[in-house]
Amino acid sequence: MILNKKIFRELKNNIVRYATFFFLLVFGIVLIVGMVASSDSIINTVKLTNETSNVESGEFSLYVQLSNENINELSKHGVNIEKAFYIDVNMEDGSVLRIFQNRKNINLLNIASGKQARKNKEIVVEKHYAVSHGLDVGSSINILNMTYIVTGTGSVPDYCFVKKNLSDITSDTSKFSVAFVTDEAFTEITLMTSNIVYNYSYTLSGDYNNSDLLDYLLSVEYDKYASKDETYQAMREDAEDEILKFTDPLSDLEQGASNLSDGIYKFGDATLEITSGANKLKEGFDEYSEKVDGFNSGLQVLSNGLDDLHTGTSHLNDSYAYLSHNGTILSKLADNMFLTMLANIEGNLNTQGYDVQLTESDYKETFSRIYSLIGTDSPQWKKLSEFEALLDSFYALKQSISEYTDGVSKAYDSLSKLNSVTGSLADGGDRLNSSSELLQDAVRQLNEGTSSISDAMAEINDKITELEDGSKELYGGIQEVTQTVKDYINDEYDIDRINLTSFIENENNTRINGYKEDTLINRNAAIAVGVIFFILISYVLSVFSVHIIESERNQIGTLYAMGYIQKELTKHYMILPVSITIVGSIIGTVVGYLTIPYFALSSVGFYSYADLILSYPYYIFIYSIVVPVLIAYIVNVIIIRKKLSAEPLSLIRGTDLNRHNQNVQVNLKHMNFVNKFRIRQVIRESRIMGILFGGLLIAIFLLVFSFCIYCSILDYAERITDGVNYNYMYLLKSSLYDIPEEGEPVYIEELSYEMSGMKFDVTIMGIEEDSKYFDFKLGNKHNDVVISDSVAMKFKLKIGDKFILSEGLTNKNYAFTVSGETNYANSLYIFMDISEMYELFGTNENYKNIILSDVPLDIDEKYVQSVIKSDDIKETADSFVSLMTTTIVMILIVSIVLFVIVTFILMKNVIERSTFSISLLKVFGYTENEVSKLYIRSLLYIVLLAAAIGIPLSKLILNSLYPALVINFNSGMKTVLTLPALTCIIVLILVSYAVVVLLLQERLKKVSLAEVLKARE
């Protein structure tokens, strides 16, 4: 179409406008493509590296090594295990180097330069550590007074995020990193230090999953005394002490049953003696009755029988006294055992969140209430029913022993009667021997005595039978109770479980996957911002097209009159904006791909992985070329068609194009001319002003975003400085009983909190009420905790809230109630009374694994795992500022460039649309300064309005958005915008406005008086 020839003339005449817009488009797409493509390149590089390096499915650490039999058994289930033992070595410059053996199959080393260590005195160091310490291939490094030659630098997939501890917030490879030596060199190093960690990496390729492997490791048998690790041995001894609290009473109970059995045997022996005496008595009485002549001899036999009878009853009395004494002890022991188990189960229930009090009379009723609350489908019902059955067995044992004691008491009454009778017999025998005149009375007494003895013996024999049956039943009951208690102890205090010190799956290992969250956040944010940017650019282009249509309305009306149709004119006016968008998108995409290494620099310098492999996913081509062109096409079609829908006569006359703005009536009678003109100018250019306002809001949002990042990091560093009141934190391998006077011991446990499908490490610290370094008041109720402000911000907790933390290895859950909040920003910490914490975790009250101090302490290194200085914590916080500086500066530059270019382009368009009016004002004698007040400086109101709305609106948006951006950060960071930062934002906005005004004034000077004559023609 001949009409299209004027497109090049339009482009040439407004080259500055289109060139500026073209630069903005290319600049924006370069940033978007660079961020998105670099993110994908990083993800794909690490993914490919993990595949080629055979990254682990997980890893675990033990105190006692696995045996070859264990490893072979696991391999049958598809669990491939490789030793990844390591030793942390303190270097001369204060850094820590974690020494590994060369990997064979899992987490293989990626060489960046040089080669692997092949000889005894060769070493490969992590590449970032090498750079920060000036190490190259061929350099020497001193480790434990031995010199090693650096043969290479590289990285490993299990230390992509090079952190000493998984709970560490960030990484500083100048202070901690990893290195690799040969097996022989590693063995040599182990001989010089006992600080070896038995770590294992594994991959899964069979029927075992991670849970199966964990169950196996918890159940495997091992020599508990084989480990030389003092931490492990201290933990084992503590666990054994806890078990003895239960097993000692059981031993006493078993001893009591043994004593009872001995007493019954002695009681039987005494009964045999009594029976023998009774038989002799009967023989003597018969002989006496039959042989009067042998009265004296018979009387002697009778006397002997009475003596035997008296002796037997005396033995019986002694045996029963022994039996009665043991029975009393046994009864008290059974009562104490029942009360002890009742208190233990009560404490267990309270730990699980049930606030109950169990007594002998109502414990059954209490369990019934709990059952009604949780229901039989609850996973806790089975555990609770086991507790109730345990109490029932103890109660039954108590009752059985009580009944046995009553039986013995009744037997004692019968024995008392027997003892009285034998005493009478003995007296009768004496009287018989002393006086024959009393023979008749003695015979009568003998007859009565023998009858009583016969009756008493019959009764005693019955009681002995009952005692024998009772003792058998009692012994069986004690065996059953003993087994039940042992099962309970095995569940609650599993010493074997102590061997497993850590178990972490690949998905939860931040050393392997920590990079991914940061990278995905950058990519998704860039894509979202890109859509907004494309829409803004399309509207700016449409403004240009509308300006052309309005400036050529007479020609367009004439073309309509000549027979041109709307479709043809729409295509014509669409060519230039769509063509610019296509060319700009293509160039921006190409340049964006070229900048991938530069955008990846911050990640490459922070994380440790193989050399970046550039990735060019198809969706980026579609996103960066097709999407902006499509948006530009749709927006321009809609707006251009609307502008071209006017009647040809209206177009020729120059009316109807801006009728919607002309119809706006505003009462401006009480204003001066300048203000009236400015307001009406804004109304006339409402479309451009609306787009300008939107562009300013986007620029201001980016400006606020950059300062918020900076202020939030500074606030975090300041909160760390204020919260850490100690200078040294000593992490111990085992508890010290001889604590230095300058130190304050505390007790910590590592738990986890699950949120948004992610698990966060939370440290619970047990402290004394009068702690020197923590001046807040601890809760006075069971499981009350004081949370750090980081925990409160991260998990949105407040005072009075209840929350649950879990222990990874045992899958135990612990319920806590927030009783207070304190400033402690270093990681995620909660604080608890140390006595309550000992009770909660079943730990010995003398156990301490952390010592805090203001001064260095003289502690044997074999007891110290690591030392954390407050300066190190503060330096870590400060490192965030330098780490984010590049991102902050980039966002700041983008916001200022966007502000200046969008404002300049749109306001320049306003000036060009008002060329005739400006020229006319100059003809009437208005100076450049006065014209500038009318057309340019009115922009100040738009800028101020955008700032007044955009700054607080951006802060509100960031308050909701920022937690998602730092969700993988293992601490709480709030969105902060300080007054100095706010002042800087306003100053930058005003400076950018001043720059735009200066540029526009130059354009205003180019409007000559001849424009009036051109319009006249």
XYZ file of C-alpha atoms in Angstrom, residues 105-504:
400
model
C 30.446 -43.666 43.363
C 28.198 -41.077 45.025
C 28.464 -37.245 45.029
C 31.396 -37.349 42.650
C 33.797 -34.435 42.534
C 33.485 -31.981 39.598
C 36.946 -30.703 38.739
C 37.009 -27.002 37.798
C 40.771 -26.872 37.322
C 43.621 -29.350 37.684
C 42.989 -32.974 38.621
C 41.985 -35.198 41.523
C 44.383 -36.003 44.342
C 46.234 -39.208 43.465
C 49.124 -39.208 45.902
C 49.440 -39.108 49.655
C 50.287 -35.394 49.980
C 47.880 -34.080 47.344
C 44.587 -32.316 47.930
C 41.648 -30.849 45.984
C 39.921 -27.835 47.557
C 36.486 -26.345 46.850
C 36.853 -23.701 44.156
C 35.445 -20.684 46.062
C 37.691 -21.423 49.041
C 40.636 -21.601 46.653
C 39.794 -18.179 45.196
C 39.265 -16.485 48.561
C 42.555 -17.894 49.903
C 44.608 -17.375 46.751
C 45.144 -21.064 46.076
C 45.924 -22.284 42.568
C 46.927 -25.629 41.159
C 50.437 -26.247 42.492
C 49.958 -24.137 45.629
C 50.746 -25.644 49.010
C 48.470 -25.736 52.043
C 49.291 -26.672 55.642
C 46.934 -29.100 57.411
C 47.789 -30.290 60.943
C 51.445 -29.393 60.403
C 51.579 -31.383 57.166
C 52.039 -29.754 53.768
C 49.740 -30.733 50.901
C 49.971 -29.750 47.252
C 46.802 -28.447 45.640
C 46.269 -30.543 42.518
C 42.868 -29.183 41.643
C 39.790 -27.153 42.563
C 36.184 -28.152 42.144
C 32.781 -28.716 43.683
C 30.552 -31.556 44.881
C 26.750 -31.758 44.615
C 26.168 -32.395 48.326
C 27.879 -29.091 49.156
C 26.347 -26.860 46.495
C 25.372 -24.564 49.375
C 28.601 -24.750 51.350
C 27.391 -24.669 54.965
C 29.101 -26.164 57.985
C 25.793 -26.981 59.673
C 22.460 -27.540 57.962
C 20.863 -25.043 60.330
C 23.278 -22.266 59.301
C 21.535 -19.355 57.659
C 24.105 -18.543 55.019
C 27.459 -19.572 53.623
C 30.899 -17.996 53.790
C 33.348 -20.099 51.797
C 36.260 -17.983 52.991
C 35.662 -19.336 56.520
C 34.351 -22.817 55.827
C 34.645 -25.172 52.892
C 35.491 -28.726 51.882
C 38.543 -30.531 50.515
C 39.376 -34.039 49.278
C 42.401 -36.270 49.770
C 43.317 -39.872 49.024
C 42.262 -42.720 51.323
C 45.820 -43.072 52.611
C 46.089 -39.362 53.391
C 42.724 -39.404 55.150
C 43.815 -42.337 57.312
C 46.975 -40.445 58.187
C 44.937 -37.400 59.244
C 42.627 -39.527 61.409
C 45.648 -40.730 63.379
C 46.329 -37.135 64.393
C 42.826 -36.311 65.606
C 39.822 -38.153 67.004
C 37.410 -35.614 65.578
C 36.063 -37.919 62.850
C 32.418 -38.015 61.841
C 31.063 -41.303 60.487
C 28.890 -39.921 57.723
C 27.374 -42.075 54.957
C 25.847 -41.147 51.598
C 23.341 -43.446 49.927
C 21.275 -43.876 46.780
C 18.083 -45.917 46.445
C 17.469 -48.260 43.534
C 15.514 -51.157 45.036
C 12.536 -51.921 47.250
C 13.744 -49.796 50.188
C 12.653 -46.166 50.484
C 13.952 -43.528 52.895
C 11.583 -44.604 55.675
C 12.615 -48.232 55.346
C 16.285 -47.289 55.596
C 15.609 -45.134 58.664
C 13.749 -48.004 60.352
C 16.643 -50.334 59.604
C 19.222 -47.942 61.046
C 17.157 -47.543 64.211
C 16.790 -51.294 64.656
C 20.279 -52.489 63.714
C 22.346 -53.996 66.536
C 25.767 -52.573 67.275
C 28.409 -52.571 69.980
C 27.384 -49.681 72.200
C 30.810 -49.606 73.807
C 32.846 -49.642 70.586
C 32.679 -45.913 69.891
C 35.433 -43.710 71.274
C 33.295 -40.620 70.847
C 32.855 -39.107 74.295
C 29.609 -37.382 73.296
C 28.063 -40.694 72.375
C 29.274 -42.418 75.531
C 27.877 -39.615 77.698
C 24.496 -39.876 75.964
C 24.527 -43.665 76.362
C 25.269 -43.379 80.075
C 22.449 -40.855 80.532
C 20.010 -43.192 78.818
C 21.129 -46.136 80.913
C 20.676 -44.051 84.075
C 17.105 -43.294 83.024
C 16.448 -46.996 82.418
C 17.805 -47.896 85.839
C 15.172 -45.674 87.407
C 12.649 -48.234 86.208
C 14.649 -51.464 86.313
C 15.924 -51.066 89.912
C 12.411 -51.254 91.433
C 11.712 -54.225 89.178
C 14.820 -55.950 90.530
C 13.637 -55.244 94.068
C 10.266 -56.702 93.198
C 11.849 -59.834 91.783
C 14.046 -60.145 94.892
C 10.966 -59.836 97.078
C 9.315 -62.659 95.156
C 12.458 -64.755 95.654
C 12.449 -64.039 99.374
C 8.781 -64.962 99.533
C 9.517 -68.286 97.888
C 12.294 -68.992 100.408
C 9.944 -68.180 103.286
C 7.325 -70.584 102.011
C 9.935 -73.352 101.767
C 11.055 -72.704 105.347
C 7.433 -72.636 106.402
C 6.985 -76.100 104.852
C 10.039 -77.436 106.660
C 8.671 -76.178 109.978
C 5.372 -77.863 109.242
C 7.173 -81.174 108.724
C 8.851 -80.769 112.102
C 5.469 -80.107 113.724
C 4.006 -83.173 112.049
C 6.918 -85.246 113.305
C 6.385 -83.936 116.853
C 2.699 -84.671 116.699
C 3.403 -88.237 115.605
C 5.827 -88.735 118.468
C 3.290 -87.267 120.858
C 0.656 -89.693 119.620
C 3.027 -92.643 119.988
C 3.938 -91.560 123.513
C 0.310 -91.161 124.540
C -0.578 -94.617 123.153
C 2.328 -96.212 124.925
C 1.379 -94.442 128.120
C -2.200 -95.662 127.863
C -1.267 -99.247 127.080
C 1.557 -99.678 129.499
C 0.962 -98.440 132.945
C 3.977 -100.265 134.091
C 6.100 -98.200 131.793
C 4.546 -94.964 133.067
C 7.849 -93.295 133.856
C 9.452 -94.228 130.560
C 6.268 -93.294 128.729
C 6.148 -90.048 130.594
C 9.697 -89.375 129.442
C 8.726 -90.109 125.839
C 5.777 -87.796 126.261
C 8.058 -85.105 127.638
C 10.394 -85.519 124.666
C 7.465 -85.270 122.297
C 6.346 -82.076 123.971
C 9.847 -80.692 123.653
C 9.872 -81.573 119.935
C 6.466 -79.996 119.573
C 7.643 -76.822 121.270
C 10.740 -76.722 119.099
C 8.652 -77.101 115.928
C 6.246 -74.348 116.900
C 9.203 -72.096 117.688
C 10.681 -72.726 114.232
C 7.295 -72.168 112.714
C 6.930 -68.885 114.579
C 10.383 -67.714 113.420
C 9.671 -68.698 109.797
C 6.337 -66.933 109.817
C 7.851 -63.804 111.328
C 10.339 -63.775 108.418
C 7.532 -64.408 105.947
C 5.352 -61.679 107.471
C 8.224 -59.164 107.303
C 8.904 -59.860 103.607
C 5.196 -59.736 102.858
C 4.955 -56.254 104.363
C 7.955 -55.049 102.296
C 6.494 -56.589 99.162
C 3.144 -54.862 99.749
C 4.804 -51.449 100.170
C 6.953 -52.021 97.084
C 3.913 -52.885 94.987
C 2.161 -49.701 96.187
C 5.234 -47.579 95.307
C 5.582 -49.163 91.864
C 1.937 -48.464 91.089
C 2.233 -44.803 92.166
C 5.512 -44.372 90.200
C 4.011 -45.758 87.001
C 0.888 -43.625 87.551
C 3.047 -40.448 87.786
C 5.177 -41.429 84.761
C 2.175 -42.002 82.487
C 0.624 -38.769 83.766
C 3.769 -36.859 82.724
C 3.778 -38.587 79.304
C 0.148 -37.591 78.710
C 0.854 -33.984 79.696
C 3.814 -33.878 77.281
C 1.451 -34.880 74.470
C -0.804 -31.931 75.288
C -3.339 -33.606 77.692
C -3.592 -31.595 80.878
C -4.669 -34.428 83.260
C -4.007 -35.671 86.807
C -4.171 -39.424 87.433
C -5.058 -40.952 90.800
C -5.674 -44.548 91.884
C -9.397 -43.937 92.231
C -10.198 -42.112 88.989
C -7.545 -42.977 86.389
C -10.001 -45.229 84.514
C -12.505 -42.408 84.339
C -9.778 -40.028 83.079
C -8.833 -42.400 80.217
C -12.524 -42.721 79.308
C -12.753 -38.938 78.970
C -9.674 -38.828 76.714
C -11.059 -41.661 74.533
C -14.300 -39.718 74.096
C -12.299 -36.696 72.942
C -9.956 -38.344 70.415
C -12.098 -41.265 69.193
C -11.033 -44.815 68.458
C -9.807 -43.863 64.945
C -7.139 -41.584 66.336
C -3.524 -42.866 65.979
C -3.012 -41.992 69.667
C -5.849 -44.327 70.866
C -3.630 -47.437 70.720
C -0.839 -45.761 72.736
C -3.327 -44.547 75.357
C -4.930 -47.999 75.642
C -1.466 -49.489 76.213
C -0.923 -46.993 79.066
C -4.279 -47.930 80.615
C -3.540 -51.693 80.324
C -0.166 -51.111 82.005
C -1.854 -49.364 84.935
C -4.467 -52.144 85.156
C -1.772 -54.840 85.436
C 0.009 -52.900 88.192
C -3.265 -52.378 90.040
C -4.090 -56.117 89.787
C -0.631 -56.967 91.143
C -1.157 -54.571 94.050
C -4.497 -56.164 94.882
C -3.065 -59.729 94.636
C -0.271 -58.889 97.054
C -2.764 -57.256 99.401
C -4.898 -60.418 99.412
C -1.795 -62.494 100.026
C -0.876 -60.291 103.012
C -4.368 -60.775 104.455
C -3.988 -64.568 104.104
C -0.702 -64.523 105.925
C -2.295 -62.456 108.696
C -5.020 -65.088 109.149
C -2.425 -67.863 109.231
C -0.587 -65.906 111.880
C -3.711 -65.902 114.057
C -3.948 -69.693 113.784
C -0.249 -70.021 114.565
C -0.723 -67.873 117.668
C -3.384 -70.261 118.871
C -1.085 -73.194 118.158
C 1.769 -71.560 119.999
C -0.472 -71.014 123.018
C -1.568 -74.673 122.956
C 2.013 -75.971 122.719
C 2.892 -73.763 125.660
C 0.091 -75.325 127.639
C 1.262 -78.803 126.628
C 4.777 -78.007 127.711
C 3.477 -76.813 131.082
C 1.349 -79.969 131.395
C 4.309 -82.154 130.659
C 6.326 -80.374 133.324
C 3.584 -80.738 135.846
C 3.189 -84.424 134.884
C 6.853 -85.021 135.487
C 6.811 -83.180 138.815
C 3.702 -84.657 140.331
C 1.968 -87.927 139.660
C -1.059 -86.683 141.543
C -1.778 -84.449 138.589
C -1.623 -87.379 136.206
C -5.305 -87.390 135.588
C -5.370 -83.690 134.765
C -2.353 -84.005 132.566
C -3.928 -86.873 130.637
C -6.996 -84.768 130.092
C -4.906 -81.823 128.955
C -2.978 -84.112 126.664
C -6.181 -85.366 125.120
C -7.379 -81.810 124.580
C -3.967 -80.716 123.359
C -3.641 -83.475 120.823
C -7.101 -82.674 119.491
C -6.210 -78.964 119.204
C -2.937 -79.824 117.505
C -4.749 -82.013 115.022
C -7.229 -79.241 114.244
C -4.501 -76.587 113.995
C -2.357 -78.733 111.728
C -5.307 -79.347 109.431
C -5.927 -75.604 109.206
C -2.234 -74.843 108.693
C -1.983 -77.429 105.909
C -4.867 -75.722 104.115
C -3.183 -72.310 104.454
C 0.106 -73.700 103.204
C -1.653 -75.037 100.108
C -3.198 -71.601 99.511
C 0.201 -69.921 100.001
C 1.823 -72.224 97.477
C -0.884 -71.454 94.899
C -0.676 -67.733 95.703
C 3.095 -67.661 95.368
C 2.864 -69.291 91.920
C 0.225 -66.757 90.811
C 2.243 -63.891 92.270
C 5.394 -64.980 90.464
C 3.524 -65.214 87.154
C 2.058 -61.728 87.706
C 5.462 -60.262 88.482
C 6.872 -61.779 85.298
C 4.042 -60.276 83.231
C 4.420 -56.827 84.803
C 8.206 -56.949 84.384
C 7.871 -57.717 80.676
C 5.288 -54.961 80.212
C 7.532 -52.397 81.885
C 10.540 -53.527 79.837
C 8.530 -53.094 76.633
C 7.543 -49.608 77.745
C 11.154 -48.737 78.582
C 12.328 -50.012 75.184
C 9.848 -47.682 73.506
C 10.673 -44.624 75.583
C 14.426 -45.064 76.127
C 15.874 -46.834 73.125
C 19.641 -46.757 73.622
C 20.217 -48.191 70.139
C 18.617 -45.104 68.635
C 21.368 -42.924 70.087
C 23.787 -44.278 67.479
C 21.999 -42.420 64.673
C 23.017 -38.772 65.011
C 21.447 -37.414 61.813
C 19.356 -38.598 58.890
C 18.393 -36.268 56.071
